[in-house]
Coordinates of C-alpha atoms in Angstrom, one line a residue:
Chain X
X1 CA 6.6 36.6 4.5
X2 CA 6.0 33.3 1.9
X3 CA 9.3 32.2 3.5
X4 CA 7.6 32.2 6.6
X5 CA 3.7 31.0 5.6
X6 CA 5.7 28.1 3.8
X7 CA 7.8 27.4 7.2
X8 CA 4.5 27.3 9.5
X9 CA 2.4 25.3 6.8
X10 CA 5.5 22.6 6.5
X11 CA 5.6 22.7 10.6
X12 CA 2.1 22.5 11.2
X13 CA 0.8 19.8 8.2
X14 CA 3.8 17.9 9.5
X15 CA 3.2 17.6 13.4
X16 CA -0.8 17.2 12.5
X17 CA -0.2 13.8 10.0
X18 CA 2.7 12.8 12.6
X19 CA 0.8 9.5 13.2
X20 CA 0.6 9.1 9.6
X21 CA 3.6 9.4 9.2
X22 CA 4.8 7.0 11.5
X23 CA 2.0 4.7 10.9
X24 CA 3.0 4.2 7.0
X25 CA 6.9 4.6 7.8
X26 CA 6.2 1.1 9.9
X27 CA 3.8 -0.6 8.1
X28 CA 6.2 -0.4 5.4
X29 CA 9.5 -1.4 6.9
X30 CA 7.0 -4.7 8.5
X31 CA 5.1 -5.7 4.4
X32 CA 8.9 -5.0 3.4
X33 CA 9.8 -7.6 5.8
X34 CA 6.9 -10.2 5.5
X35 CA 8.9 -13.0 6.0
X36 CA 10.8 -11.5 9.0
X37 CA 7.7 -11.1 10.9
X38 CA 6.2 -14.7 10.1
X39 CA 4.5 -16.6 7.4
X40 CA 1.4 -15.1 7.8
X41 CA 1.0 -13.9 4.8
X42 CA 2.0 -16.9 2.7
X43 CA -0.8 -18.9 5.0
X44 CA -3.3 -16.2 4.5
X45 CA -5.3 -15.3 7.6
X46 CA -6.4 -18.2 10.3
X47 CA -10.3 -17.6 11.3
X48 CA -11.4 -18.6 14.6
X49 CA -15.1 -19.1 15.4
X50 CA -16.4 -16.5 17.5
X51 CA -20.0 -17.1 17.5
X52 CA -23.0 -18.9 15.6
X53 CA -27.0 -17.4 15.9
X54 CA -29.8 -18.3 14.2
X55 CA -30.8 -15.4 12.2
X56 CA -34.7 -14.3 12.1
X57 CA -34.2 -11.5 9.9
X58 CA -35.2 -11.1 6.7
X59 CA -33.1 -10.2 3.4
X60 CA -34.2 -7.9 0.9
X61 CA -35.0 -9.4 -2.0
X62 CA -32.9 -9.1 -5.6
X63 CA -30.9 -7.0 -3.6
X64 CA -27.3 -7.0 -4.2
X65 CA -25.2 -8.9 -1.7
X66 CA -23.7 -5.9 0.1
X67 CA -27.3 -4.9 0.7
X68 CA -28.2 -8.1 2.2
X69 CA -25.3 -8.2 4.0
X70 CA -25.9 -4.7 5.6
X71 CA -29.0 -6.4 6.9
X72 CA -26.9 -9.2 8.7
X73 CA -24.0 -6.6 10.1
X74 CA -27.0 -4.2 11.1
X75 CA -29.0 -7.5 13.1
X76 CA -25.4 -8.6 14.2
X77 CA -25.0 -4.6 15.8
X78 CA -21.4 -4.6 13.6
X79 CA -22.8 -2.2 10.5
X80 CA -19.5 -1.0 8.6
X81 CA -17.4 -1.5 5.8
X82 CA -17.6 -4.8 4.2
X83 CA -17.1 -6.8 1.1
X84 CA -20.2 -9.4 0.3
X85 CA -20.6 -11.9 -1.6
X86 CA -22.4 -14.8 -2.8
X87 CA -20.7 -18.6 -3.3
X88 CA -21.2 -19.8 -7.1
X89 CA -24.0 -22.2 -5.8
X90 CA -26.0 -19.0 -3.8
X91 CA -25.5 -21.6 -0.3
X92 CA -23.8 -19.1 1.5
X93 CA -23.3 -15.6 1.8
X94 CA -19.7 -14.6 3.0
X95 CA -19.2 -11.5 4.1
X96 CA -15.6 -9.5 5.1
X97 CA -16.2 -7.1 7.9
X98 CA -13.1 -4.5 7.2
X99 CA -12.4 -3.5 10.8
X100 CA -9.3 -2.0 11.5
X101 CA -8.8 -3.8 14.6
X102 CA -10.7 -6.8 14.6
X103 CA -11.5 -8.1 11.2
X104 CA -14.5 -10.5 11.0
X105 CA -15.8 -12.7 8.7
X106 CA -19.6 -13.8 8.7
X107 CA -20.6 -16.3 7.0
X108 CA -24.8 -16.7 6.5
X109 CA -25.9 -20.0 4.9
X110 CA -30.0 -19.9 4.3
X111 CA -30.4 -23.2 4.0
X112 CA -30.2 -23.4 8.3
X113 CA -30.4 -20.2 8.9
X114 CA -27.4 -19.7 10.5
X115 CA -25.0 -17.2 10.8
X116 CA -21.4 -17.8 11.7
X117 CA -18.7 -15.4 12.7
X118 CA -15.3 -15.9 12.6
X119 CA -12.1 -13.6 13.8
X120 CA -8.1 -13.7 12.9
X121 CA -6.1 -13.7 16.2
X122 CA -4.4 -10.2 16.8
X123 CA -1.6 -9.6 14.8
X124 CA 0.8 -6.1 15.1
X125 CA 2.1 -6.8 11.3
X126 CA -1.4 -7.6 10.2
X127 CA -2.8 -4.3 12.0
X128 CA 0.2 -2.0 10.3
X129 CA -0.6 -3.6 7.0
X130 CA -4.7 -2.7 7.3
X131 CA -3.9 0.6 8.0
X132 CA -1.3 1.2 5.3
X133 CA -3.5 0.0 2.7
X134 CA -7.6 1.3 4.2
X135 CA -9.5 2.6 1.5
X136 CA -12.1 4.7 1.8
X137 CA -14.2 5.8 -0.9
X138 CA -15.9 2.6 -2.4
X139 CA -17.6 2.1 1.0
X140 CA -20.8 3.9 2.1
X141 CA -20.3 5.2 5.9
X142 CA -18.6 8.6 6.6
X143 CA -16.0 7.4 8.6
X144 CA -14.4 6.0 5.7
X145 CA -15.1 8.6 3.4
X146 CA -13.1 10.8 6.0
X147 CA -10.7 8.4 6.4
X148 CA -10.0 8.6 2.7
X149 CA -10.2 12.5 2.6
X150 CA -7.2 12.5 5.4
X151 CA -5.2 10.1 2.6
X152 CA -5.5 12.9 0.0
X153 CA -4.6 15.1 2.1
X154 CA -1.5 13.2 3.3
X155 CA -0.9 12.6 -0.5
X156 CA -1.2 16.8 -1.2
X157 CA 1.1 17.7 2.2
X158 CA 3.7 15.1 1.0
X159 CA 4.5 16.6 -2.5
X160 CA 4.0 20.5 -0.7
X161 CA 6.1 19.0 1.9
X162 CA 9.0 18.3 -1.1
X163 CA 8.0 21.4 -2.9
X164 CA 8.3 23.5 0.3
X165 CA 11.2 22.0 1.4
X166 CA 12.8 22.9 -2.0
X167 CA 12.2 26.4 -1.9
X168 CA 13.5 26.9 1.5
X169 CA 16.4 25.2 1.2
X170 CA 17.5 27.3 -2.4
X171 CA 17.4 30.8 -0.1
X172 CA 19.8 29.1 2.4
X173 CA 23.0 30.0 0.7
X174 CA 25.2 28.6 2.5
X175 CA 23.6 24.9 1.9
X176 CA 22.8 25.0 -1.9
X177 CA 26.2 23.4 -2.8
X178 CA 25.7 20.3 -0.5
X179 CA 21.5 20.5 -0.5
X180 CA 22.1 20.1 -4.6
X181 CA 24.8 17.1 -4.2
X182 CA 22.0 15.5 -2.2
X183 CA 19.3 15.6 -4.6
X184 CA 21.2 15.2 -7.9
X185 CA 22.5 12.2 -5.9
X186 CA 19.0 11.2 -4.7
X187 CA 17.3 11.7 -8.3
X188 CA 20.4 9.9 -9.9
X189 CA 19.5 6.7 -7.8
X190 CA 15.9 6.6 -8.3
X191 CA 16.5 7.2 -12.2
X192 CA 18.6 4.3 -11.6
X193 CA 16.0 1.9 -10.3
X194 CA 13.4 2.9 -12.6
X195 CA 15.5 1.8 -15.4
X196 CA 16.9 -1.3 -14.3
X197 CA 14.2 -2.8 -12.5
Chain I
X1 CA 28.8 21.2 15.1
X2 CA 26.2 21.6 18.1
X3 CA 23.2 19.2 17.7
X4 CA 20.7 21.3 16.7
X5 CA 22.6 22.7 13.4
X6 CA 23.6 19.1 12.9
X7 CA 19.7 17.9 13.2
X8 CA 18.6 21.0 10.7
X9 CA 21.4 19.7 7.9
X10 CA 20.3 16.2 8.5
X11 CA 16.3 16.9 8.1
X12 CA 17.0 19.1 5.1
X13 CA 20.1 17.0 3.3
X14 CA 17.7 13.2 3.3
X15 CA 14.3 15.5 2.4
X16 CA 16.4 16.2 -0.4
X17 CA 18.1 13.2 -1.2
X18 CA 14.7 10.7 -0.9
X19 CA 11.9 14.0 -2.5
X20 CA 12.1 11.7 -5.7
X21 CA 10.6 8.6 -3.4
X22 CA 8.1 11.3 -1.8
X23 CA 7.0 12.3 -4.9
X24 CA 7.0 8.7 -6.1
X25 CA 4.6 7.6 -3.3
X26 CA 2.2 10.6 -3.2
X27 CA 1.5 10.4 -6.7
X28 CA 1.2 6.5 -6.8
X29 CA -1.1 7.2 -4.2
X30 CA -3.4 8.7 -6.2
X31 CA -4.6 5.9 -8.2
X32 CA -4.7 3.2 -4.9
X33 CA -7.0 5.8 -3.4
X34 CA -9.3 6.3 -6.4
X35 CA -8.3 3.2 -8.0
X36 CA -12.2 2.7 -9.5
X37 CA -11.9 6.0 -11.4
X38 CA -8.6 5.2 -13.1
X39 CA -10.7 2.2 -14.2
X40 CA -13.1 3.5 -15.2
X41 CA -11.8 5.2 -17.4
X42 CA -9.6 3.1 -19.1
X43 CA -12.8 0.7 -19.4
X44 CA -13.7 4.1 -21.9
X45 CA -10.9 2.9 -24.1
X46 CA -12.6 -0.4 -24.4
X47 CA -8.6 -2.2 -25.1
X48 CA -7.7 -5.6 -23.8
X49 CA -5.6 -5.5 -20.9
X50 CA -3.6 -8.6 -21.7
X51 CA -1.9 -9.3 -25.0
X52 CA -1.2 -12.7 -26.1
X53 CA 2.8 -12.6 -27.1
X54 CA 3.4 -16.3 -27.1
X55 CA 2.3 -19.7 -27.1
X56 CA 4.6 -22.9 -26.6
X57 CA 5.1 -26.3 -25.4
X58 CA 6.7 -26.9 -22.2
X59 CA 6.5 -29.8 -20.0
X60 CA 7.6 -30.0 -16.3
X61 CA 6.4 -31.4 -12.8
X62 CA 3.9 -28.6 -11.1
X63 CA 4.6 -29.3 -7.2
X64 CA 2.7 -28.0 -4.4
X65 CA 5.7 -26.5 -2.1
X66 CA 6.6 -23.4 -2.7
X67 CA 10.2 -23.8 -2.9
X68 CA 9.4 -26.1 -5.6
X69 CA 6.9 -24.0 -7.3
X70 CA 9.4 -20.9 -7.5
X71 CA 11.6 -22.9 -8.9
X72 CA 8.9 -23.8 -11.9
X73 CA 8.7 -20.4 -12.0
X74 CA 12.1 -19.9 -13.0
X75 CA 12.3 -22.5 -15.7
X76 CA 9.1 -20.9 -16.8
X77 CA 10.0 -17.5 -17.1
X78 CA 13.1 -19.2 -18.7
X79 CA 11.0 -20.4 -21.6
X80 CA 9.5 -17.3 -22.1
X81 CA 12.6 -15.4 -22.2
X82 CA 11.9 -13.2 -19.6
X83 CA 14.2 -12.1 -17.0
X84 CA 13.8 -10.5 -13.3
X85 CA 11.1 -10.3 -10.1
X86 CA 8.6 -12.6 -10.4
X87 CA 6.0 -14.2 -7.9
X88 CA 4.4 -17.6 -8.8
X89 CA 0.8 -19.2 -7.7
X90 CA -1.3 -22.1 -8.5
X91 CA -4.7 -21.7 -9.9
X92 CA -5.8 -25.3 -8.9
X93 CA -4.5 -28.3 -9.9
X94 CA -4.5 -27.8 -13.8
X95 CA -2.8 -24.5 -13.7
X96 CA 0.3 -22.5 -12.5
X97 CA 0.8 -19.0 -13.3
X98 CA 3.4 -16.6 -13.3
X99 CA 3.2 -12.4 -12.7
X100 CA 6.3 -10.9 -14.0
X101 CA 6.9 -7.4 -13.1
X102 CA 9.6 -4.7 -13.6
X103 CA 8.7 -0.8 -14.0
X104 CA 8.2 -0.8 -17.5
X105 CA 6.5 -3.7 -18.0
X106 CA 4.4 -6.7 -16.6
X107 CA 3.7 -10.2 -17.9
X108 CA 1.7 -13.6 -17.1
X109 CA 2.7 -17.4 -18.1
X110 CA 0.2 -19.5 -17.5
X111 CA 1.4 -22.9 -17.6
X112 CA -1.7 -25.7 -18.3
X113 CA -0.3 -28.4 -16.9
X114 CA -2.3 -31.2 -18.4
X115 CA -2.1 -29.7 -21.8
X116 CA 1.9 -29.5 -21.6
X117 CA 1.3 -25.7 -23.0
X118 CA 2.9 -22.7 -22.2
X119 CA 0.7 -19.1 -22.7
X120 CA 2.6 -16.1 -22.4
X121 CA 0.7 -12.4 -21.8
X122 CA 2.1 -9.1 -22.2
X123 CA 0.0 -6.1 -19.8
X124 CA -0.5 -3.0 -22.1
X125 CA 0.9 -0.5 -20.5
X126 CA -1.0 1.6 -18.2
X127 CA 0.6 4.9 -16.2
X128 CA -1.1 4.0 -12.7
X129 CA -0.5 0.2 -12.9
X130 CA 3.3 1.1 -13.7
X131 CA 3.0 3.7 -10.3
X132 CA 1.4 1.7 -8.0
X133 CA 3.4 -1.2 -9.3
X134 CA 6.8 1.0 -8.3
X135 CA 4.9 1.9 -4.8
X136 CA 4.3 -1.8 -4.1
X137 CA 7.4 -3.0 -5.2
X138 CA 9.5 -4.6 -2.4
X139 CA 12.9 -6.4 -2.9
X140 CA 13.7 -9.1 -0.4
X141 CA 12.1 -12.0 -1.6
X142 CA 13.2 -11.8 -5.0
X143 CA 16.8 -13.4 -5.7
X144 CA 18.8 -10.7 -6.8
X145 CA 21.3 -8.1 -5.4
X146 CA 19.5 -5.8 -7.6
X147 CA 15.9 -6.5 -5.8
X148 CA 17.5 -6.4 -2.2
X149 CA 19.2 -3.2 -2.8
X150 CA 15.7 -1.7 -3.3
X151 CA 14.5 -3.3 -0.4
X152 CA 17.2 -1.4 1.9
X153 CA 16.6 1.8 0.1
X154 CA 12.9 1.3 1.1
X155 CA 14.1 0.4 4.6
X156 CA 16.0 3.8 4.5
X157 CA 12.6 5.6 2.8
X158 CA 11.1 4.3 6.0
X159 CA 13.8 5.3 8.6
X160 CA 14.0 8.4 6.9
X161 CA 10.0 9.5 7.2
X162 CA 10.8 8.6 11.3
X163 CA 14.0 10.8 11.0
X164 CA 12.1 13.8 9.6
X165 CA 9.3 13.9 12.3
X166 CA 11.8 13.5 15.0
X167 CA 14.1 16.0 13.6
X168 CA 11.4 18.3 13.0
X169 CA 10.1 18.1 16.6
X170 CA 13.9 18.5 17.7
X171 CA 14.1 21.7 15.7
X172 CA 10.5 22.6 17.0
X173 CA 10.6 22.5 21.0
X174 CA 13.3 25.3 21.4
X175 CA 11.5 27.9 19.4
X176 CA 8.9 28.8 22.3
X177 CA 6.5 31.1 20.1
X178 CA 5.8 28.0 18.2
X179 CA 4.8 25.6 21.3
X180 CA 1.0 26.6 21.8
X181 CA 0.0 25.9 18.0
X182 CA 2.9 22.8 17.3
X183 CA 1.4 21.0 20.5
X184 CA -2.1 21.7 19.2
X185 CA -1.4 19.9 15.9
X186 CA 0.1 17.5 17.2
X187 CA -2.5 16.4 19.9
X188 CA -4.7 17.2 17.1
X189 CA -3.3 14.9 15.0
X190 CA -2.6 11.9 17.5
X191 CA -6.5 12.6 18.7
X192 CA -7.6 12.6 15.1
X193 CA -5.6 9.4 14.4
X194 CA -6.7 7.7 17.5
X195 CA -10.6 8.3 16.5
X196 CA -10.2 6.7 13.3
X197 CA -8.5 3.5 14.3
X198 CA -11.2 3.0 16.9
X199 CA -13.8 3.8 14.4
X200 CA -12.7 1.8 11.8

């Protein structure tokens, strides 16, 4: 009966985070491979200019610059996770929107009033390295909150994925002598690594 | 051997032979994904995270290429007596700095390069820096056989996570009192995924 609960949960946690799976397999094997797939990241990103309004909003007052800068997304209809901040000289407030997709950068500068935004040209190795490192907890919107909740979970099914695994294999007689010469070999290697490097 | 016993042995054999790197990257997880907690509280301990190990004069050209710059990096981590992966960066014209990192331990050389002087850091030693410094760790762009060798093994980590859910969907299909629910999760999944990348 556990034999079987154990066999359904491994099945079942595994086909749901498939995409994770796959997702963080590839983004891997590409920010393993920087240099393979381009210079990009030495560079750092190269923002275009997508569009420049006047703003005629107004900006709360001793907020803190992600408040302000909730004001600007929310006036430019793009409200979502962001990072805001303020240039030493308080000229210009930059602000990172984090999409997933289509990351923008906005730049507000009150001395004109003008608001700038800027986008990165579409980038496969960029997208898979996004994903492979979105956070989600330090931002305020749901979305992200779940999208972080859906990491701890991956996080849990990975070591019940190991732990499962384990146990199934040990009442499979007939594989423990090769299943153990796999992990001691396995284990022996990875001790290997964390000593050396 | 028919295909599917060959596909079981195979998705049972690398589970077992990568679990430690499973278990490696969930737990080092754990601290990416509520990184300001683990800060929090070691802030509690109020200790410096940088410790000063050594101070010296050193003297050398600070270029602006990078080839040239790694190669700084070398002769400073040279000085320093340090050995192994290392990435350097300038800090503007006045300053180059080295990160040296291997499991155990992590250092900085900061190199001022108009006061000839060599200052060399020591990290105090933190459990989730040393795990999410293993997760991040990649090997290729260091220059040692050492360093690649742990790039291909997380090459093969990576092949090996694309093994298992193929393998597992091989061993899946012919079982046919599994098909209704293992097609649910998976569209579940995919839909799931799907949402939050348009969301996001």
């Amino acid at each position: 009966m556990l034999s079987k609960l154990l066999r359904r949960i491994h099945l079942y946690t595994g086909f749901f985070l498939a995409p994770w799976v796959v997702m963080y397999a590839v983004s891997t094997a590409a920010m393993n491979h920087r240099a393979f797939f381009s210079g990009e990241a030495e560079e750092g990103p190269r923002w275009e200019r997508r569009a420049e309004r006047a703003f005629d909003g107004v900006l709360p007052e001793g907020g803190t610059a992600s408040a302000q800068a909730r004001v600007i997304l929310n006036w430019l209809e793009i409200d979502g996770a962001h990072n805001a901040r303020w240039s030493a000289d308080k000229t210009a407030l930059s602000v990172q929107r984090q999409r997933l997709r289509d990351p923008l950068r906005i730049t507000y500068t009150p001395a004109d009033g003008k608001v700038v935004v800027e986008g990165q040209a579409a980038k496969t190795s960029a997208l898979l390295e996004r994903m492979h490192r979105r956070r989600g907890y330090q931002q305020d919107y749901a979305a992200d909150d779940v999208w972080a909740f859906i990491v701890d979970l991956f996080i849990v099914a990975m070591v019940f994925w190991v732990v499962s695994g384990i146990i199934l294999w040990w009442q499979m007689k007939a594989t423990r002598r090769w299943g153990l010469a796999f992990a001691l070999g396995g284990l022996a290697v990875f001790v290997f690594y964390a000593i050396t490097l | 051997m028919e295909f599917q016993h060959l596909n079981r042995r195979v998705h049972l054999y690398l589970g077992l032979a990568l679990s430690p790197w499973m278990l490696l990257y969930a737990v080092s997880s754990i601290p990416f994904s509520h990184g300001r907690l683990f800060d929090e509280l070691d802030k509690a301990k109020n200790l410096p995270n940088w410790n000063k190990a050594a101070e010296m004069a050193f003297d050398a050209p600070a270029p602006e290429d990078k080839a040239g710059l790694r190669e700084l990096g070398r002769a400073m981590m040279r000085a320093a007596g340090r050995e192994g992966a290392f990435g350097a960066y300038r800090q503007g014209a006045k300053q180059v700095n080295v990160y040296h990192h291997s499991v155990w331990r992590s250092t900085q050389i900061k190199y001022f390069v108009e006061e000839r002087r060599l200052v060399v850091e020591d990290k105090r030693f933190r459990w989730d820096h040393m795990l999410t410094g293993l997760h991040a760790k990649g090997g290729f762009e260091q220059d040692s056989v050492l360093h690649d060798s742990w790039g291909v093994v997380v090459d093969i980590v990576c092949l090996g996570l694309i093994v298992w859910v193929a393998s597992g969907i091989c061993m899946w299909l012919p079982v046919r009192g599994l098909r209704k629910p293992g097609i649910a999760a998976l569209a579940a999944g995919a839909a799931s995924f799907a949402l939050f990348v348009w969301l996001l």
